[in-house]
Coordinates of N, CA and C and ligand atoms in Angstrom, one line a residue:
M14 N 1.7 7.3 19.6 CA 1.7 5.6 19.3 C 3.2 5.1 19.8
E15 N 3.0 3.8 20.3 CA 4.2 3.2 20.6 C 5.0 2.7 19.4
N16 N 5.9 3.5 19.0 CA 6.5 3.2 17.8 C 7.3 1.7 17.7
N17 N 7.8 1.3 19.0 CA 8.5 0.2 18.9 C 7.6 -1.1 18.6
E18 N 6.3 -0.9 18.9 CA 5.4 -2.1 18.7 C 4.7 -2.0 17.4
Q19 N 5.1 -1.0 16.6 CA 4.3 -1.0 15.4 C 4.3 -2.1 14.5
N20 N 3.2 -2.7 14.0 CA 3.2 -3.8 13.2 C 3.7 -3.2 11.7
F21 N 3.7 -4.3 10.6 CA 4.1 -3.9 9.4 C 3.1 -3.0 8.8
L22 N 1.6 -3.2 8.9 CA 0.6 -2.5 8.4 C 0.6 -1.1 9.0
Q23 N 0.9 -0.9 10.2 CA 0.8 0.3 10.8 C 2.3 1.1 10.2
K24 N 3.3 0.5 9.9 CA 4.4 1.3 9.3 C 3.9 1.6 7.8
H25 N 3.3 0.6 7.1 CA 2.8 1.0 5.8 C 2.1 2.3 5.6
V26 N 1.2 2.5 6.7 CA 0.3 3.8 6.6 C 0.7 5.0 7.4
V27 N 1.8 4.8 8.1 CA 2.0 6.1 9.2 C 2.6 7.1 8.4
F28 N 3.2 6.7 7.4 CA 3.7 8.0 6.4 C 2.5 9.0 6.2
F29 N 1.3 8.5 6.0 CA 0.2 9.2 5.7 C -0.4 9.8 6.8
D30 N -0.1 9.6 8.2 CA -0.4 10.5 9.2 C 0.7 11.5 9.4
R31 N 0.4 12.5 8.6 CA 1.5 13.7 8.5 C 1.8 14.2 9.8
N32 N 0.8 14.5 10.8 CA 1.4 14.9 11.9 C 1.6 14.2 13.1
K33 N 1.5 12.8 12.6 CA 1.9 11.7 13.7 C 1.1 11.7 15.0
D34 N -0.3 11.9 14.8 CA -1.1 12.0 16.1 C -1.9 10.8 16.3
G35 N -1.5 9.7 15.2 CA -2.3 8.6 15.2 C -3.6 8.3 14.4
I36 N -4.0 9.4 13.9 CA -5.2 9.5 13.0 C -4.8 10.0 11.7
I37 N -5.5 9.4 10.7 CA -5.1 9.7 9.2 C -6.5 10.4 8.8
Y38 N -6.4 11.8 8.7 CA -7.7 12.4 8.0 C -7.6 12.3 6.5
P39 N -8.7 12.5 5.9 CA -8.6 12.6 4.3 C -7.6 13.6 3.9
S40 N -7.6 14.8 4.5 CA -6.5 15.8 4.1 C -5.1 15.1 4.0
E41 N -4.9 14.4 4.9 CA -3.5 13.7 5.2 C -3.4 12.6 4.3
T42 N -4.2 11.9 3.8 CA -4.1 11.0 2.8 C -3.7 11.7 1.5
F43 N -4.4 12.7 1.2 CA -4.2 13.6 0.0 C -2.9 14.2 0.2
Q44 N -2.6 14.7 1.2 CA -1.0 15.4 1.2 C -0.1 14.4 1.0
G45 N -0.3 13.1 1.5 CA 0.9 12.0 1.5 C 0.8 11.6 -0.1
F46 N -0.2 11.2 -0.7 CA -0.2 11.0 -2.0 C 0.5 12.1 -2.8
R47 N 0.2 13.4 -2.6 CA 0.7 14.4 -3.2 C 2.4 14.3 -3.1
A48 N 2.8 14.2 -1.7 CA 4.1 14.1 -1.7 C 5.1 13.1 -2.1
I49 N 4.3 11.9 -2.6 CA 4.9 11.0 -3.4 C 4.9 11.1 -4.8
G50 N 4.3 12.1 -5.3 CA 4.3 12.6 -6.7 C 3.0 12.2 -7.4
C51 N 2.0 11.9 -6.7 CA 0.7 11.7 -7.4 C 0.1 12.9 -7.7
G52 N -0.8 13.0 -8.8 CA -1.5 14.3 -9.2 C -2.7 14.5 -8.3
I53 N -3.2 15.6 -8.6 CA -4.3 16.1 -7.7 C -5.7 15.2 -7.8
L54 N -5.9 14.7 -9.0 CA -7.2 13.8 -9.2 C -7.0 12.5 -8.4
L55 N -5.8 11.7 -8.7 CA -5.5 10.7 -8.0 C -5.7 10.8 -6.5
S56 N -4.8 11.6 -6.1 CA -4.7 12.1 -4.7 C -6.0 12.3 -4.0
S57 N -7.0 12.9 -4.8 CA -8.4 13.4 -4.3 C -9.2 12.1 -4.1
V58 N -9.1 11.3 -5.2 CA -9.9 10.1 -5.5 C -9.5 9.1 -4.3
A59 N -8.2 9.0 -4.2 CA -7.6 8.0 -3.2 C -8.0 8.5 -1.6
A60 N -8.0 9.9 -1.3 CA -8.4 10.2 0.0 C -9.9 10.0 0.3
V61 N -10.6 10.0 -0.8 CA -12.1 9.8 -0.5 C -12.4 8.4 -0.3
F62 N -11.7 7.3 -1.2 CA -12.1 6.1 -1.2 C -11.5 5.5 0.1
I63 N -10.1 5.8 0.3 CA -9.3 5.2 1.6 C -10.2 5.5 2.6
N64 N -10.3 6.8 2.8 CA -10.9 7.4 4.3 C -12.5 6.8 4.4
V65 N -13.1 6.9 3.4 CA -14.5 6.5 3.6 C -14.5 5.0 3.9
G66 N -13.6 4.3 3.0 CA -13.7 2.8 3.3 C -13.1 2.3 4.6
L67 N -12.2 3.0 5.1 CA -11.4 2.3 6.3 C -11.8 3.2 7.6
S68 N -12.5 4.2 7.6 CA -12.7 5.0 8.8 C -13.5 4.2 9.9
S69 N -14.7 3.6 9.6 CA -15.6 3.1 10.4 C -14.8 1.7 10.9
K70 N -14.3 0.9 10.0 CA -13.6 -0.3 10.2 C -12.5 -0.1 11.3
T71 N -11.9 1.0 11.4 CA -10.9 1.2 12.2 C -11.0 1.9 13.4
R72 N -12.3 2.1 13.7 CA -12.7 2.7 14.9 C -14.0 1.9 15.6
P73 N -13.6 0.9 15.9 CA -14.7 -0.2 16.5 C -15.3 0.6 17.8
G74 N -16.6 0.3 17.9 CA -17.4 0.9 19.1 C -17.5 2.4 19.1
K75 N -16.8 3.0 18.2 CA -17.2 4.6 18.0 C -18.1 5.1 16.9
S76 N -18.8 6.1 17.2 CA -19.8 6.6 16.3 C -19.3 7.0 14.9
F77 N -20.0 6.9 14.1 CA -19.6 7.4 12.6 C -19.1 8.8 12.7
S78 N -18.1 9.2 11.9 CA -17.7 10.4 12.0 C -17.6 11.0 10.6
L79 N -18.1 12.2 10.3 CA -18.1 12.7 9.0 C -16.6 13.2 8.4
H80 N -15.9 13.3 9.6 CA -14.4 13.6 9.1 C -13.8 12.6 8.7
F81 N -14.4 11.2 8.9 CA -13.6 10.1 8.3 C -12.2 9.8 8.7
P82 N -12.0 9.9 10.1 CA -10.6 9.7 10.6 C -10.5 8.1 10.3
I83 N -9.0 7.7 10.1 CA -8.5 6.4 10.3 C -7.6 6.2 11.5
E84 N -8.0 5.3 12.3 CA -7.0 5.0 13.4 C -6.0 4.0 13.1
V85 N -4.7 4.6 13.0 CA -3.4 3.9 12.7 C -3.3 2.7 13.5
K86 N -3.4 2.7 14.8 CA -3.4 1.6 15.5 C -4.3 0.3 15.4
N87 N -5.5 0.8 14.7 CA -6.3 -0.4 14.3 C -6.5 -0.7 12.8
I88 N -5.4 -0.3 12.1 CA -5.4 -0.4 10.7 C -5.7 -1.9 10.3
Q89 N -5.1 -2.7 10.9 CA -5.4 -4.3 10.4 C -6.9 -4.7 10.5
M90 N -7.7 -3.9 11.0 CA -9.1 -4.1 10.9 C -9.7 -3.9 9.5
G91 N -8.6 -3.0 8.8 CA -9.1 -2.6 7.4 C -8.7 -3.7 6.4
K92 N -8.2 -4.7 6.9 CA -7.8 -5.6 5.7 C -9.0 -6.1 5.2
H93 N -8.7 -6.4 3.8 CA -9.6 -6.9 2.8 C -9.5 -8.2 2.4
G94 N -10.2 -9.0 1.8 CA -10.2 -10.3 1.2 C -9.4 -10.1 -0.1
S95 N -9.1 -11.2 -0.6 CA -8.3 -11.4 -2.0 C -7.0 -10.5 -2.0
D96 N -6.3 -10.7 -0.7 CA -5.0 -10.1 -0.8 C -4.0 -11.1 -0.8
S97 N -2.8 -10.8 -0.7 CA -1.8 -11.7 -0.9 C -1.5 -12.8 0.5
G98 N -1.8 -12.2 1.6 CA -1.7 -12.9 2.9 C -0.3 -12.4 3.3
V99 N 0.4 -11.5 2.8 CA 1.7 -11.0 3.2 C 1.6 -10.3 4.6
Y100 N 0.6 -9.6 4.7 CA 0.0 -9.0 6.1 C -0.9 -10.1 6.6
D101 N -0.6 -10.6 7.9 CA -1.5 -11.5 8.7 C -2.6 -10.7 9.3
K102 N -3.6 -11.4 10.0 CA -4.6 -10.8 10.5 C -4.3 -9.7 11.5
E103 N -3.1 -9.8 12.2 CA -2.7 -8.8 13.1 C -1.8 -7.6 12.3
G104 N -1.7 -7.8 11.2 CA -0.8 -6.6 10.4 C 0.5 -7.0 10.4
R105 N 1.1 -8.2 10.8 CA 2.5 -8.6 10.8 C 2.8 -9.1 9.5
F106 N 4.1 -8.8 9.2 CA 4.7 -9.5 7.9 C 5.0 -11.0 7.8
V107 N 4.5 -11.5 6.9 CA 4.7 -13.1 6.8 C 5.8 -13.3 5.7
A108 N 7.0 -13.4 6.1 CA 8.1 -13.4 5.0 C 8.0 -14.5 4.1
S109 N 7.1 -15.9 4.6 CA 7.1 -16.9 3.6 C 6.3 -16.5 2.5
K110 N 5.2 -15.9 2.9 CA 4.0 -15.5 1.9 C 4.7 -14.4 0.7
F111 N 5.6 -13.6 1.5 CA 6.3 -12.7 0.7 C 7.2 -13.4 -0.5
E112 N 8.0 -14.3 -0.1 CA 8.7 -15.1 -1.0 C 8.1 -15.8 -1.9
E113 N 6.9 -16.3 -1.5 CA 5.9 -17.0 -2.4 C 5.6 -16.3 -3.7
I114 N 5.4 -15.1 -3.5 CA 5.0 -14.3 -4.6 C 6.0 -14.5 -5.6
F115 N 7.2 -14.4 -5.5 CA 8.5 -14.6 -6.4 C 8.5 -16.0 -6.9
A116 N 8.5 -16.9 -5.9 CA 8.7 -18.2 -6.3 C 7.7 -18.8 -7.2
K117 N 6.4 -18.2 -7.0 CA 5.3 -18.6 -8.0 C 5.1 -17.7 -9.2
H118 N 5.6 -16.6 -9.2 CA 5.0 -15.7 -10.4 C 6.2 -15.1 -11.0
A119 N 7.4 -15.0 -10.5 CA 8.4 -14.2 -11.1 C 9.3 -15.1 -12.1
Y120 N 8.6 -15.4 -13.2 CA 9.4 -16.1 -14.1 C 10.4 -15.5 -15.0
T121 N 10.0 -14.3 -15.4 CA 11.2 -13.6 -16.4 C 12.3 -13.2 -15.5
H122 N 12.2 -12.7 -14.6 CA 13.4 -12.3 -13.6 C 13.2 -12.8 -12.1
P123 N 14.0 -13.3 -11.6 CA 13.7 -13.9 -10.2 C 13.2 -12.7 -9.2
N124 N 13.8 -11.7 -9.2 CA 13.6 -10.7 -8.3 C 12.7 -9.4 -8.8
A125 N 11.9 -9.8 -9.7 CA 11.0 -8.6 -10.2 C 9.6 -9.3 -10.8
L126 N 8.6 -8.4 -10.9 CA 7.5 -9.0 -11.9 C 7.2 -8.0 -12.8
T127 N 6.9 -8.7 -13.9 CA 6.4 -8.0 -15.3 C 5.0 -7.6 -14.9
S128 N 4.4 -6.7 -15.8 CA 2.9 -6.4 -15.7 C 2.1 -7.7 -15.9
N129 N 2.3 -8.6 -16.8 CA 1.6 -9.8 -17.0 C 1.9 -10.8 -15.7
E130 N 3.1 -11.0 -15.1 CA 3.2 -11.6 -13.9 C 2.3 -11.0 -12.6
L131 N 2.4 -9.7 -12.8 CA 1.4 -9.2 -11.6 C 0.1 -9.4 -11.7
K132 N -0.4 -9.3 -13.1 CA -1.9 -9.8 -13.4 C -2.1 -11.2 -12.7
T133 N -1.4 -12.1 -13.2 CA -1.4 -13.5 -12.8 C -1.5 -13.6 -11.3
F134 N -0.7 -12.9 -10.6 CA -0.6 -13.0 -9.3 C -1.8 -12.4 -8.6
M135 N -2.3 -11.4 -9.0 CA -3.6 -10.8 -8.4 C -4.7 -11.6 -8.7
K136 N -4.8 -12.4 -9.7 CA -5.8 -13.4 -10.0 C -5.7 -14.6 -9.2
S137 N -4.5 -14.8 -8.8 CA -4.5 -16.2 -7.9 C -4.8 -15.7 -6.5
N138 N -4.9 -14.6 -6.2 CA -5.3 -14.0 -4.9 C -6.9 -14.0 -4.7
R139 N -7.6 -14.1 -5.8 CA -9.1 -13.7 -5.6 C -9.6 -14.9 -4.9
E140 N -10.5 -14.4 -4.0 CA -11.6 -15.3 -3.3 C -12.8 -15.2 -4.2
K141 N -13.6 -16.2 -4.0 CA -14.8 -16.3 -4.8 C -15.7 -15.0 -4.5
K142 N -16.3 -14.4 -5.5 CA -17.4 -13.3 -5.3 C -17.0 -12.3 -4.2
D143 N -15.6 -12.1 -4.1 CA -15.2 -11.1 -3.1 C -15.0 -9.8 -4.1
Y144 N -15.7 -9.2 -4.5 CA -15.6 -8.2 -5.6 C -15.0 -6.8 -5.0
G145 N -15.4 -6.6 -3.8 CA -14.7 -5.5 -3.2 C -13.3 -5.7 -2.9
G146 N -12.8 -7.0 -2.5 CA -11.5 -7.4 -2.2 C -10.8 -7.4 -3.6
W147 N -11.4 -7.9 -4.7 CA -10.7 -7.7 -6.0 C -10.2 -6.5 -6.3
L148 N -11.3 -5.5 -6.3 CA -11.0 -4.2 -6.7 C -9.9 -3.6 -5.7
S149 N -10.1 -3.8 -4.5 CA -9.1 -3.0 -3.5 C -7.6 -3.6 -3.8
G150 N -7.5 -4.9 -4.1 CA -6.1 -5.2 -4.4 C -5.7 -5.0 -5.7
Y151 N -6.7 -4.8 -6.6 CA -6.3 -4.4 -8.0 C -5.8 -3.0 -7.9
V152 N -6.5 -2.1 -7.2 CA -6.1 -0.7 -7.1 C -4.8 -0.5 -6.5
E153 N -4.5 -1.2 -5.4 CA -3.2 -1.3 -4.7 C -2.0 -1.6 -5.4
W154 N -2.1 -2.8 -6.3 CA -1.1 -3.2 -7.0 C -0.9 -2.5 -8.2
K155 N -2.2 -1.9 -8.8 CA -1.8 -1.2 -10.0 C -1.3 0.1 -9.8
I156 N -1.5 0.8 -8.6 CA -0.8 2.1 -8.3 C 0.6 1.8 -8.1
L157 N 1.0 0.9 -7.3 CA 2.3 0.6 -7.0 C 3.0 0.3 -8.3
F158 N 2.6 -0.6 -9.2 CA 3.2 -0.7 -10.2 C 3.6 0.5 -11.1
S159 N 2.4 1.2 -11.3 CA 2.5 2.3 -12.4 C 3.7 3.5 -11.7
L160 N 3.5 3.4 -10.3 CA 4.4 4.6 -9.6 C 5.9 4.1 -9.6
C161 N 6.1 2.9 -9.4 CA 7.7 2.4 -9.3 C 8.1 1.3 -10.2
K162 N 7.3 1.0 -11.4 CA 8.1 0.0 -12.4 C 9.3 0.8 -12.9
D163 N 10.4 -0.1 -13.3 CA 11.4 0.7 -13.9 C 11.4 1.0 -15.4
K164 N 12.5 1.2 -15.8 CA 12.3 1.6 -17.3 C 11.9 0.4 -18.3
N165 N 12.2 -0.7 -17.7 CA 11.8 -2.1 -18.5 C 10.6 -2.6 -18.1
G166 N 9.7 -1.8 -17.2 CA 8.3 -2.5 -16.9 C 8.5 -3.4 -15.9
L167 N 9.4 -3.5 -15.1 CA 9.6 -4.4 -13.8 C 9.4 -3.8 -12.6
L168 N 8.5 -4.6 -11.7 CA 8.3 -4.2 -10.5 C 9.2 -4.9 -9.7
H169 N 10.3 -4.3 -9.0 CA 11.4 -5.0 -8.2 C 11.0 -5.4 -6.7
K170 N 11.4 -6.6 -6.3 CA 11.2 -7.2 -5.2 C 11.5 -6.3 -4.0
D171 N 12.5 -5.5 -4.0 CA 13.1 -4.7 -3.1 C 12.1 -3.5 -3.0
T172 N 11.4 -3.0 -4.1 CA 10.5 -2.0 -4.1 C 9.0 -2.5 -3.3
I173 N 8.9 -3.6 -3.5 CA 7.5 -4.3 -3.1 C 7.7 -4.4 -1.5
R174 N 9.0 -4.8 -1.1 CA 9.3 -5.1 0.2 C 9.2 -3.6 0.9
A175 N 9.7 -2.9 0.5 CA 9.6 -1.4 0.9 C 8.2 -0.8 0.9
A176 N 7.3 -1.3 0.1 CA 6.0 -0.9 0.1 C 5.4 -1.4 1.5
Y177 N 5.7 -2.6 1.6 CA 5.0 -3.3 2.9 C 5.4 -2.7 4.1
D178 N 6.7 -2.2 4.4 CA 6.9 -1.5 5.6 C 6.8 -0.2 5.4
G179 N 6.4 0.6 4.4 CA 6.1 2.0 4.3 C 7.4 2.8 3.9
S180 N 8.8 2.2 4.1 CA 10.0 3.0 3.9 C 9.9 3.5 2.3
L181 N 9.2 2.6 1.5 CA 9.2 3.1 0.0 C 8.3 4.7 0.1
F182 N 7.6 4.9 0.8 CA 7.1 6.3 0.7 C 7.8 7.4 1.1
E183 N 8.5 7.2 2.1 CA 9.5 8.1 2.8 C 10.5 8.4 1.5
L184 N 11.1 7.4 0.9 CA 12.1 7.4 0.1 C 11.6 8.2 -1.2
M185 N 10.3 7.9 -1.6 CA 9.7 8.5 -2.8 C 9.6 10.1 -2.5
E186 N 9.3 10.3 -1.1 CA 9.0 11.7 -0.9 C 10.5 12.4 -1.1
K187 N 11.5 11.7 -0.5 CA 12.7 12.5 -0.5 C 13.3 12.7 -2.0
E188 N 13.0 11.5 -2.7 CA 13.6 11.6 -4.1 C 12.9 12.6 -4.7
K189 N 11.5 12.8 -4.6 CA 10.7 13.9 -5.3 C 11.2 15.3 -4.8
S190 N 11.5 15.6 -3.6 CA 11.8 16.9 -3.3 C 13.1 17.1 -3.5
S191 N 14.1 16.1 -3.6 CA 15.4 16.3 -4.2 C 15.7 16.6 -5.7
K192 N 14.9 15.9 -6.5 CA 15.1 15.8 -7.9 C 13.9 16.3 -8.7
K193 N 14.2 16.9 -9.7 CA 13.0 17.3 -10.8 C 12.7 16.4 -11.6
H194 N 13.4 15.2 -11.9 CA 13.1 14.4 -12.8 C 11.8 13.5 -12.6
A195 N 11.1 13.1 -13.4 CA 9.9 12.2 -13.3 C 10.3 11.0 -12.7
N196 N 9.7 10.3 -11.8 CA 9.9 9.0 -11.2 C 11.5 8.6 -11.0
P197 N 12.0 9.5 -10.3 CA 13.3 9.4 -10.0 C 13.8 8.1 -9.2
L198 N 12.8 7.7 -8.4 CA 12.8 6.1 -7.7 C 13.4 5.1 -8.5
K199 N 13.1 5.2 -9.9 CA 13.6 4.1 -10.9 C 15.1 3.9 -10.8
S200 N 15.8 5.0 -10.5 CA 17.2 4.8 -10.5 C 17.6 4.2 -9.2
T201 N 17.0 4.3 -8.2 CA 17.6 3.7 -6.8 C 17.1 2.4 -6.5
I202 N 15.9 2.1 -7.0 CA 15.5 0.8 -6.6 C 15.4 -0.3 -7.6
Ligands
LIG325 C1 0.5 5.2 -3.0 C2 0.1 4.8 -1.8 C3 -0.3 3.3 -1.5 C4 0.1 2.1 -2.2 C5 0.9 2.0 -3.5 C6 -0.4 1.0 -1.5 C7 -0.2 -0.4 -1.9 C8 -0.5 -1.6 -1.1 C9 -0.2 -2.7 -1.5 C10 0.6 -3.4 -2.6 C11 -0.7 -3.6 -0.4 C12 -0.6 -5.1 -0.3 C13 -1.8 -5.9 -0.7 C14 -1.5 -7.4 -0.7 O1 -0.7 -7.8 0.1 O2 -2.2 -8.2 -1.4 C15 -1.3 -2.7 0.5 C16 -2.0 -3.2 1.5 C17 -2.8 -2.3 2.3 N1 -2.9 -1.0 2.4 FE1 -1.8 0.3 1.0 N2 -1.0 1.3 -0.3 C18 -1.1 2.7 -0.3 C19 -1.5 3.5 0.6 C20 -2.3 3.3 1.5 C21 -3.0 4.0 2.5 C22 -3.0 5.7 2.5 C23 -3.8 3.2 3.4 C24 -4.6 3.6 4.6 C25 -4.6 4.7 5.2 C26 -3.4 1.8 3.1 C27 -4.0 0.8 3.7 C28 -3.8 -0.6 3.3 C29 -4.1 -1.7 4.0 C30 -5.2 -1.6 5.3 C31 -3.7 -2.8 3.3 C32 -3.8 -4.4 3.9 C33 -4.7 -5.0 2.8 C34 -4.9 -6.5 3.2 O3 -3.9 -7.0 3.2 O4 -5.9 -6.9 3.1 N3 -2.7 1.8 1.9 N4 -1.4 -1.5 0.0
LIG326 CA1 -2.8 12.8 11.8

């Protein structure tokens, strides 16, 4: 893969391409989730849903594969509706949309979201009858919140920014392997 030209969405997922060959297999999604501290059940369910959901979409013109590979270079084709719009159609980061999340929803603290603020934000993203998009968005934000909220139940702007460019996952893996405490990330972000 051409690292210099990676868009933000590619950066978001490349952590899960464990051997960096440009393809994410279900086993790699599983290993990536385990590496950031998720349990076996969540990691298994995530691997099935993510790879079944995104494999065909990211392999245009190729025949269906029971190995459910995801092509990192085409990951923007896996975008769904009812998202925040922070990733554009090409998978690029739209800074104004990112800032808008906090301008519109972060009432309690300017640089963080509470659980309720996150709920309102997710609802505001919903497009009519786009149930698949609602579910995908809900799961993405819920997992992020439950893994990374601080001890006061706040999801920090820095953490969300780092999720968008994937650096969060690297950090979580490092923290997990260097410390034994549960959710050590809370102390750093
Ligand atoms: C713990 C792991 C993960 C978390 C917490 C997470 C969280 C998120 C969040 C918060 C968004 C932003 C949604 C928005 O802007 O509304 C997102 C977008 C996305 N994620 Fe993940 N993600 C994870 C793993 C993955 C993996 C493994 C893949 C695929 C290999 C993936 C593919 C995507 C795609 C394609 C989008 C774009 C959705 C869109 O803009 O429509 N994510 N994710
Ligand atoms: Ca791979």
